[in-house]
Short mmCIF file of C-alpha atoms in Angstrom, two decimals:
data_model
loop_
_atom_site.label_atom_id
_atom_site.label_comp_id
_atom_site.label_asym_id
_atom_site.label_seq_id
_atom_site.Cartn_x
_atom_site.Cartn_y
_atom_site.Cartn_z
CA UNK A 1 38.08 18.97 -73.81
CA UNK A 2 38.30 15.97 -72.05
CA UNK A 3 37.71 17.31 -68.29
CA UNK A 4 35.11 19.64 -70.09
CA UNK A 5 33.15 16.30 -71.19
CA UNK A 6 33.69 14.32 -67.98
CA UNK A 7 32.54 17.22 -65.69
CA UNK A 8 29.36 17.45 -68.39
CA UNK A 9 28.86 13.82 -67.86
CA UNK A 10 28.44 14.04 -64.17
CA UNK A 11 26.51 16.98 -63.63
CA UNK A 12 24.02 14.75 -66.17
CA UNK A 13 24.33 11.52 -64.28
CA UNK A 14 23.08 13.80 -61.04
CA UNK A 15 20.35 15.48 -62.61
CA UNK A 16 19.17 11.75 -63.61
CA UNK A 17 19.45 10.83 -59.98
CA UNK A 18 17.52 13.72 -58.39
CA UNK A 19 15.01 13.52 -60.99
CA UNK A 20 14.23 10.25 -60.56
CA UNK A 21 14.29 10.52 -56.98
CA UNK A 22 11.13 13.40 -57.59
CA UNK A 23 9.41 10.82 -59.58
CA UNK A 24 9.04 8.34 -57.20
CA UNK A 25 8.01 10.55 -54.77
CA UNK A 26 5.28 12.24 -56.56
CA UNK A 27 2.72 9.34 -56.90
CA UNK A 28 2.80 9.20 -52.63
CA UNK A 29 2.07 13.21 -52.75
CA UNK A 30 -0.52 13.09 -55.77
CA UNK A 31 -2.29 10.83 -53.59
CA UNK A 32 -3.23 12.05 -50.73
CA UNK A 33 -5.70 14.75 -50.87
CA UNK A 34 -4.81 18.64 -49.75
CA UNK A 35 -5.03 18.80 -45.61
CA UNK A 36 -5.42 15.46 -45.54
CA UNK A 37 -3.17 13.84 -42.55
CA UNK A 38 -0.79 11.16 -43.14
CA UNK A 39 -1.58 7.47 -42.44
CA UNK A 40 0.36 6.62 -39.24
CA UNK A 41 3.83 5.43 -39.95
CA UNK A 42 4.22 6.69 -43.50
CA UNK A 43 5.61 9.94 -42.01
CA UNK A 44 8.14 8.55 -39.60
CA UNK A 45 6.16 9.24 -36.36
CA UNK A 46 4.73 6.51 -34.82
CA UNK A 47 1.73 5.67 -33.28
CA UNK A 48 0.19 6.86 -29.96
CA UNK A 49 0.79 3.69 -27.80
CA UNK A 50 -1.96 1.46 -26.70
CA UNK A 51 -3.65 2.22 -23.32
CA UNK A 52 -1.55 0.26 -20.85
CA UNK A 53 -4.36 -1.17 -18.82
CA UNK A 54 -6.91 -3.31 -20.44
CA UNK A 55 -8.09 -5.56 -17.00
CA UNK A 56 -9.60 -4.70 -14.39
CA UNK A 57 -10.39 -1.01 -13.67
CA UNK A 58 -12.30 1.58 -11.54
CA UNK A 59 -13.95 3.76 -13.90
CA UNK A 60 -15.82 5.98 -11.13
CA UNK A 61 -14.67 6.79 -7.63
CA UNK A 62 -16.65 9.02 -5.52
CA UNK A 63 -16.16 10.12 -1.86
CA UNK A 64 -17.62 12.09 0.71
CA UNK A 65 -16.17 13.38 3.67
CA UNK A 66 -18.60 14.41 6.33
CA UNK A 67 -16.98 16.23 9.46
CA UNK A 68 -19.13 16.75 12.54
CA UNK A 69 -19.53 18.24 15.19
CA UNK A 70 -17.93 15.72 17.50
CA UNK A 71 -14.66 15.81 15.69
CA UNK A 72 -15.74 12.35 14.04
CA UNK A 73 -14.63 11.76 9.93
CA UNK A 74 -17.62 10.18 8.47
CA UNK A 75 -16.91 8.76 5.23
CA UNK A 76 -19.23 7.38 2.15
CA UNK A 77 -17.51 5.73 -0.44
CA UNK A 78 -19.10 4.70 -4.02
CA UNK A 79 -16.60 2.39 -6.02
CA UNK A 80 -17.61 1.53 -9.85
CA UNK A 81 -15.18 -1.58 -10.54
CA UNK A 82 -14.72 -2.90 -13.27
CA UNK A 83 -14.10 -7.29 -13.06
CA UNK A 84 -13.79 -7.07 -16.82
CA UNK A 85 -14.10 -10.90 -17.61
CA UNK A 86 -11.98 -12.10 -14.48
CA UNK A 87 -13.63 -13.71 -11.94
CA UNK A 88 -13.45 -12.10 -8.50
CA UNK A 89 -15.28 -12.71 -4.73
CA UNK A 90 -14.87 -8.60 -4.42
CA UNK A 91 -13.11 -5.99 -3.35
CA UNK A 92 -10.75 -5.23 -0.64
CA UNK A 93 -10.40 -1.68 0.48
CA UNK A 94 -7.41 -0.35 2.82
CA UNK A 95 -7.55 1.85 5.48
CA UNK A 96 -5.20 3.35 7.51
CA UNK A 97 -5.70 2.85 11.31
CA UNK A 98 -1.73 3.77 11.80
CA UNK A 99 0.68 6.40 10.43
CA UNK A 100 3.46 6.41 12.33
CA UNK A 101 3.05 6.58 15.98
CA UNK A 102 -0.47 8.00 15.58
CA UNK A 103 -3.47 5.56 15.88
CA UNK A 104 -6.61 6.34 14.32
CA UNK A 105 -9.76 4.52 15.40
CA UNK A 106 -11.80 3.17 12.40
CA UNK A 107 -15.63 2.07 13.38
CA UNK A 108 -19.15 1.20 12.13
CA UNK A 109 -18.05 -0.20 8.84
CA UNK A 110 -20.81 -1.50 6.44
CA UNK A 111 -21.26 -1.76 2.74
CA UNK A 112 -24.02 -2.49 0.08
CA UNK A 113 -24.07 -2.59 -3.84
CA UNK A 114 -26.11 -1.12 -6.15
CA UNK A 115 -26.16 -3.56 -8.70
CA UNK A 116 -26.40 -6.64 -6.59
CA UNK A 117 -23.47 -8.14 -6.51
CA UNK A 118 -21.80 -10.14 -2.61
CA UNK A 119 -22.01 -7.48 -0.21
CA UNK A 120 -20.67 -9.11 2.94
CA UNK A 121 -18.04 -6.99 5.01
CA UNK A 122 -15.22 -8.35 6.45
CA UNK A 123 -12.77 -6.57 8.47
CA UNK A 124 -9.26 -7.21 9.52
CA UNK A 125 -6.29 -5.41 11.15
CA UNK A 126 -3.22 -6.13 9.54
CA UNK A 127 0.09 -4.17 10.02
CA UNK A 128 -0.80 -0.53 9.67
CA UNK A 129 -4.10 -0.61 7.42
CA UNK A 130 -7.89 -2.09 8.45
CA UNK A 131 -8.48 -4.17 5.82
CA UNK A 132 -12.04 -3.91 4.68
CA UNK A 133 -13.16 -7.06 2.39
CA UNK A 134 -16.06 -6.57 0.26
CA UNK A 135 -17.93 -9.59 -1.30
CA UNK A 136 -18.36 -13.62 -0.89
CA UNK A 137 -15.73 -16.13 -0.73
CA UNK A 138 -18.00 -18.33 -2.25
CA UNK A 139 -19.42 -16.30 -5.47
CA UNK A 140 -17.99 -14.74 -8.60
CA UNK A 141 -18.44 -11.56 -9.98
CA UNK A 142 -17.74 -10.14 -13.15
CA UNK A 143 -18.01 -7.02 -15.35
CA UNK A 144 -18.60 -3.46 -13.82
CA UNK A 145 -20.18 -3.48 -10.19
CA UNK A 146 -20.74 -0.64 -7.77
CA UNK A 147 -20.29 -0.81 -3.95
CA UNK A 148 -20.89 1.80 -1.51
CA UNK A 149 -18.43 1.15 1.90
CA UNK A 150 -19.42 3.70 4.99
CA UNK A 151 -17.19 4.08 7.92
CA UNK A 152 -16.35 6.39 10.74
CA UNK A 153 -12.55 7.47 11.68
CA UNK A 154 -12.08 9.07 15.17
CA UNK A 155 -9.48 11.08 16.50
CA UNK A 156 -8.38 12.09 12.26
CA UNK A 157 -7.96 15.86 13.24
CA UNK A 158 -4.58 16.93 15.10
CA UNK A 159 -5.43 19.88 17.08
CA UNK A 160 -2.80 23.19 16.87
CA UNK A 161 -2.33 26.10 18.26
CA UNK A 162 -4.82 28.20 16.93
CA UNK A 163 -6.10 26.10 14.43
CA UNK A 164 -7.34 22.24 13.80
CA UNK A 165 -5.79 20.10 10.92
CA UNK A 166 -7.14 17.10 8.99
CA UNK A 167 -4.81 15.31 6.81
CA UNK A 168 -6.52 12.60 5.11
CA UNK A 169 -6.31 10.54 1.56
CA UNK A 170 -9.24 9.97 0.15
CA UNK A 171 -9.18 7.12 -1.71
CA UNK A 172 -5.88 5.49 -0.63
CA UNK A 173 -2.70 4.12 -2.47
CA UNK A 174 -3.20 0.77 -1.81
CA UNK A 175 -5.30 0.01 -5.25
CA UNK A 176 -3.60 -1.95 -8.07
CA UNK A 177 -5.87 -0.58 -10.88
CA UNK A 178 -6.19 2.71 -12.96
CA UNK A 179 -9.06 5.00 -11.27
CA UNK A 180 -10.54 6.86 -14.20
CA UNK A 181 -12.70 9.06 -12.88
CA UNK A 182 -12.04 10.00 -9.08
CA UNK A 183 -14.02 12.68 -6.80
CA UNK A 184 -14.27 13.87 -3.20
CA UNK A 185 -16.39 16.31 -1.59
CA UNK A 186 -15.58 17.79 1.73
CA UNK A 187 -18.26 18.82 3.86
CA UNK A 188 -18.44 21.14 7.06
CA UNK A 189 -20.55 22.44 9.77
CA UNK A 190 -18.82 25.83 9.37
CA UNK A 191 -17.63 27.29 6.35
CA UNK A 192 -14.61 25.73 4.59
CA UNK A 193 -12.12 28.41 4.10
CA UNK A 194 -8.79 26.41 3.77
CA UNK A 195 -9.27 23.35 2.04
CA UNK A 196 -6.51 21.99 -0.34
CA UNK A 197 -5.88 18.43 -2.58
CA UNK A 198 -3.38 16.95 -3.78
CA UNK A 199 -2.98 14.13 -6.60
CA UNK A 200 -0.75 11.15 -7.58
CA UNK A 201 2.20 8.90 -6.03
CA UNK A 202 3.20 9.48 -2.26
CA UNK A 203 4.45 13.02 -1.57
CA UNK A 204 2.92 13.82 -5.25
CA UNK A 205 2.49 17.84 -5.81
CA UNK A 206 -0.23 17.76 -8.37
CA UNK A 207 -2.98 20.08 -7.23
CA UNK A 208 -6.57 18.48 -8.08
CA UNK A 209 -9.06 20.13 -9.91
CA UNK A 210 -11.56 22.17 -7.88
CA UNK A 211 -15.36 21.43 -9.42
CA UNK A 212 -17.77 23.53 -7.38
CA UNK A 213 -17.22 25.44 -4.16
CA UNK A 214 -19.57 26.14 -1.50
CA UNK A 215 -19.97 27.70 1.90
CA UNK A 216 -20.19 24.11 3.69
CA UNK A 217 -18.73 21.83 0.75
CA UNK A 218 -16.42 21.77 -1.91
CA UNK A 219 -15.62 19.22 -4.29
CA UNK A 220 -12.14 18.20 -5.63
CA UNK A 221 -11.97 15.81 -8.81
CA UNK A 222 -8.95 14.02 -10.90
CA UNK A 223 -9.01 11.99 -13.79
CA UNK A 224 -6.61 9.27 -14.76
CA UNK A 225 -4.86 8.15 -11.73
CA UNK A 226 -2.49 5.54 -12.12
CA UNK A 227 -2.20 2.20 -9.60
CA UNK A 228 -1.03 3.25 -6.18
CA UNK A 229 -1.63 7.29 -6.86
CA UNK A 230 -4.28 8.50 -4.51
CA UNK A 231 -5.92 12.16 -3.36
CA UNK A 232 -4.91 13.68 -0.10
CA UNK A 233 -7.27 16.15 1.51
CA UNK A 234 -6.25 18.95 3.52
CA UNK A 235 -8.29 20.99 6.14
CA UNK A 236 -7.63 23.86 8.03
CA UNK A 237 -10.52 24.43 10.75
CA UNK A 238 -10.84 27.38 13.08
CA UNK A 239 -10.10 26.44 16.68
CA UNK A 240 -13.20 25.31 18.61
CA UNK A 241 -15.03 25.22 15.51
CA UNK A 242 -16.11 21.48 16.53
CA UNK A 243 -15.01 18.94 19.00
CA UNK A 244 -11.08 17.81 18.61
CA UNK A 245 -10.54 15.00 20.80
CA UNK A 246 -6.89 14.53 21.71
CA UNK A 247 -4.71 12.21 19.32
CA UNK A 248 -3.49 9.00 20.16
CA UNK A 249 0.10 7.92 19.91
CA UNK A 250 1.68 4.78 20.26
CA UNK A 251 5.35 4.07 21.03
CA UNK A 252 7.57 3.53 17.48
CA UNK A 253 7.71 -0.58 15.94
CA UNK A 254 11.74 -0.27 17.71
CA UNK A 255 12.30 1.17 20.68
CA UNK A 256 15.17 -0.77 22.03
CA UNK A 257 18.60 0.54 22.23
CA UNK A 258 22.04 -0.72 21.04
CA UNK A 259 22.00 -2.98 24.14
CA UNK A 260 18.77 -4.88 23.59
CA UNK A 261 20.17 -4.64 19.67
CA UNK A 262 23.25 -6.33 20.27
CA UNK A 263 22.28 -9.42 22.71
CA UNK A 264 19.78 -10.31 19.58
CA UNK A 265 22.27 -9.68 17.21
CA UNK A 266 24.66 -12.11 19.34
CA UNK A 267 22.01 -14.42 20.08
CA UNK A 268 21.58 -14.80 15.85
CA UNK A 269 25.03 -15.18 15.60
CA UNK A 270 25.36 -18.33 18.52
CA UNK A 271 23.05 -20.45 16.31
CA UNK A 272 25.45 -21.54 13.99
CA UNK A 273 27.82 -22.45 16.44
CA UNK A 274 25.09 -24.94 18.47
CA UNK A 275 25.57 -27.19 15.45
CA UNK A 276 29.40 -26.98 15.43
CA UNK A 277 29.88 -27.68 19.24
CA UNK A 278 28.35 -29.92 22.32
CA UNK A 279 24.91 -28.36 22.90
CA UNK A 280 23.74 -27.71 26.33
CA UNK A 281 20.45 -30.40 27.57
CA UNK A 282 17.47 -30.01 26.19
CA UNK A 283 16.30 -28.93 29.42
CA UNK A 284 18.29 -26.17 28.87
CA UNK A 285 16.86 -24.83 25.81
CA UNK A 286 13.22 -25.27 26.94
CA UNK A 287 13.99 -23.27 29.82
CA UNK A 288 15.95 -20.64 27.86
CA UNK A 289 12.62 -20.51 25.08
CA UNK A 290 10.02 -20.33 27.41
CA UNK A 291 11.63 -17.35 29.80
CA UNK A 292 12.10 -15.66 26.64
CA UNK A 293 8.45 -15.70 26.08
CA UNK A 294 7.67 -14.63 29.15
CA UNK A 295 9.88 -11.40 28.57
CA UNK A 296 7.92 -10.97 25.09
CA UNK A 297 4.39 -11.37 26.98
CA UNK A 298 5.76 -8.94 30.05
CA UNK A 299 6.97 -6.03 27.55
CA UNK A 300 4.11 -6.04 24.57
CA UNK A 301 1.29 -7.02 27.22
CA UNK A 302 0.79 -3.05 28.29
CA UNK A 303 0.79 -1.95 24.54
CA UNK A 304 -1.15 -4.59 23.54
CA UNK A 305 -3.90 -4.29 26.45
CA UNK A 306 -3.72 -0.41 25.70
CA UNK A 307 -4.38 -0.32 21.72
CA UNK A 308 -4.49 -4.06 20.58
CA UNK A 309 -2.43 -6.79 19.00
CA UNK A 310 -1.28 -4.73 16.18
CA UNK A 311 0.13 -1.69 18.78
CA UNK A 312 2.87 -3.74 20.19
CA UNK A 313 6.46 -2.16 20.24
CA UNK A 314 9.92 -3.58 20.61
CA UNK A 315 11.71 -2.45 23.64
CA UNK A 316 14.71 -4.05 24.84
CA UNK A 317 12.70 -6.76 27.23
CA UNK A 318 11.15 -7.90 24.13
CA UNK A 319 14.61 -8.02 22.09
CA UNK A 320 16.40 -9.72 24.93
CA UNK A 321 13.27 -12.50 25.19
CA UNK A 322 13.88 -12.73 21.24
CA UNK A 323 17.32 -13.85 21.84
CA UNK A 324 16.11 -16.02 24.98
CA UNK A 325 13.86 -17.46 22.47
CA UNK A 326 16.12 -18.02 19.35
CA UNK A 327 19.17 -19.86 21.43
CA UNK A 328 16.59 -21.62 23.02
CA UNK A 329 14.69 -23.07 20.14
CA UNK A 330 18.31 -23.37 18.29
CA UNK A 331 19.45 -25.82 21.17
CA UNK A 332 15.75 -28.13 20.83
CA UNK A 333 16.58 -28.18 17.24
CA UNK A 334 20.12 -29.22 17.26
CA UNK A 335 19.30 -31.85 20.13
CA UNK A 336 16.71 -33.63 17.82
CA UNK A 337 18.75 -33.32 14.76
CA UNK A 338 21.38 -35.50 16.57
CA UNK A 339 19.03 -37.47 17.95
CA UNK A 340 17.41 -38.60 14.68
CA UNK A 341 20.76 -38.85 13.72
CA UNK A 342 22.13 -41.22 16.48
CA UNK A 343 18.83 -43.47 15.82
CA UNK A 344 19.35 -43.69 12.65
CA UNK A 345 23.13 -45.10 12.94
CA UNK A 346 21.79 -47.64 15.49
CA UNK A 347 19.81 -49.80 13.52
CA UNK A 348 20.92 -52.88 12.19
CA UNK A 349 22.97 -52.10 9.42
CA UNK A 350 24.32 -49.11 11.33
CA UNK A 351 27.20 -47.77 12.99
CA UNK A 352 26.35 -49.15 16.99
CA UNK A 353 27.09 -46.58 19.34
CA UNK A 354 27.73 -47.54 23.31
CA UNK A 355 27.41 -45.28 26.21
CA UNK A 356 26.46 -42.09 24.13
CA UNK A 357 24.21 -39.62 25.70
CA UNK A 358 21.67 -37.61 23.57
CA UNK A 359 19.92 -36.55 26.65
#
């Protein structure tokens, strides 16, 4: 009887449990109305998170790519920024005048704004991209302001075989704001029979949305692009269709060899040893410096003269002139280092040094 009891005892004592257990939970189920959806949290699932941005923005971006006749990209750009309280002078826009070896020649750049904000164009090569500055150095602007930026690009299609190409992104990777809203048409003065787009990050395989298609135009759109995600336009023309000029290429950043590599590489490496050891006259190391500039000047001059400042490559002239250069400049530096050092141990006070030359 007394394992008969006990075992009675605890099957009780659990019945108490779970039935108090469904007592608490009924008031939370009586509550809420049939088909009514829980209040976020009390189910265990959290949230949707916040929207990550809450700056500055682009809510609309619309292109148009016009090709002509003469083989000439002409683009029309319509930005919608969004300043959001922060003060800015503008916008700066990024085009590519280089990819690779291949030069592309950007031209006739101007810009307005529909809603009257700065204006004033600015261009500058840097690197690999025209920078194209939008605005006024010396105004403000804030809230949501539209600009419309016009340019040409020459020498955009690469001719083939039996067929032209134009590889293009639309509105660039270079933006550090969400694009909420983006668009390009592609327009052509025959009909556009292979025309293709591509969304997101660098190398991105996310097809964009096709809106309407025409004979002579068809328009791609994409919502929600991220910072840095961009749309790349593909066209495939029939040969002779217009007029392909041929591309332009450029020789690579580094077109030395292992020789020209290594003499810089030494040259780096004797600089630390100037300070350690007697270092040569200074007349020396002004000589040394300024025949390595001449080597520079002598090896970029043709690429410069050719394609401009920002088309210069280095071939092993230019590396061995940057070595010229960096001993050079190391053996000025360490000469006026002990110098300064020498005067200063000859004042009064000072150590008093006879019969040293710092010459």
């Amino acid at each position: 009887m007394p394992d008969v009891r006990g075992r009675v005892r605890r099957s009780a004592t659990i019945a108490g449990v779970l039935l108090l257990l469904l007592l608490l939970g009924l008031p939370a189920c009586a509550g809420r109305p049939a088909g009514a959806e829980p209040a976020p949290g009390a189910s265990g699932v959290a949230p949707p998170p916040e929207p990550p941005y809450r700056g500055e923005s682009i809510p609309a971006y619309d292109v148009v790519l016009t090709i002509g006749t003469d083989g000439v990209l002409y683009v029309r750009e319509t930005i919608t920024y969004d300043f959001d309280q922060a003060g800015e002078h503008g916008i700066v826009r990024h085009v590519p005048f280089r990819r690779g070896d291949r030069l592309f020649e950007v031209r006739g750049v101007s810009s307005s704004s529909s809603t009257g904000a700065p204006a004033r164009v600015r261009t500058t090569r840097f690197l690999h991209d025209v920078q194209i500055s939008v605005g006024d150095r010396h105004r403000e602007v804030r809230g949501r302001q539209a600009y419309v930026i016009e340019y040409e690009v020459r020498r955009a299609f690469t001719p083939r075989a039996d067929h032209d190409d134009l590889l293009w992104d639309a509105i660039g990777t270079s933006w550090d704001v969400p694009i909420g809203n983006a668009a390009v048409r592609v327009q052509a003065p025959v009909p556009l029979r292979h025309a293709t787009c591509r969304a997101g990050a660098p190398r991105a395989t996310t097809r964009c949305l096709r809106d309407r298609d025409g004979p002579y135009a068809i328009d791609f759109v994409q919502n929600a692009l991220a910072p840095h995600e961009g749309m790349r336009i593909r066209v495939r023309l029939p040969k002779h269709a217009i007029a392909v000029p041929p591309p332009r290429y450029v020789p690579p950043r580094w077109t030395g060899d292992w020789t020209g590599t290594a003499v810089l590489a030494l040259a780096l490496a004797a600089v630390p040893l100037l300070a350690r050891r007697p270092a040569p006259r200074r007349e020396a190391g002004a000589g040394l410096a300024a025949a390595g500039t001449l080597l520079v000047v002598a090896d970029a001059g043709d690429d410069v003269a050719a394609s401009g400042p920002w088309a210069f490559s280095l071939g092993d002239r230019c590396l061995a002139g940057l070595a010229l250069m960096i001993v050079g400049v190391g053996i000025l530096c360490v000469r006026r280092i002990r110098s300064a050092r020498f005067a200063a141990e000859d004042r009064p006070g000072g150590l008093q040094l006879v019969g040293r030359d710092v010459n």
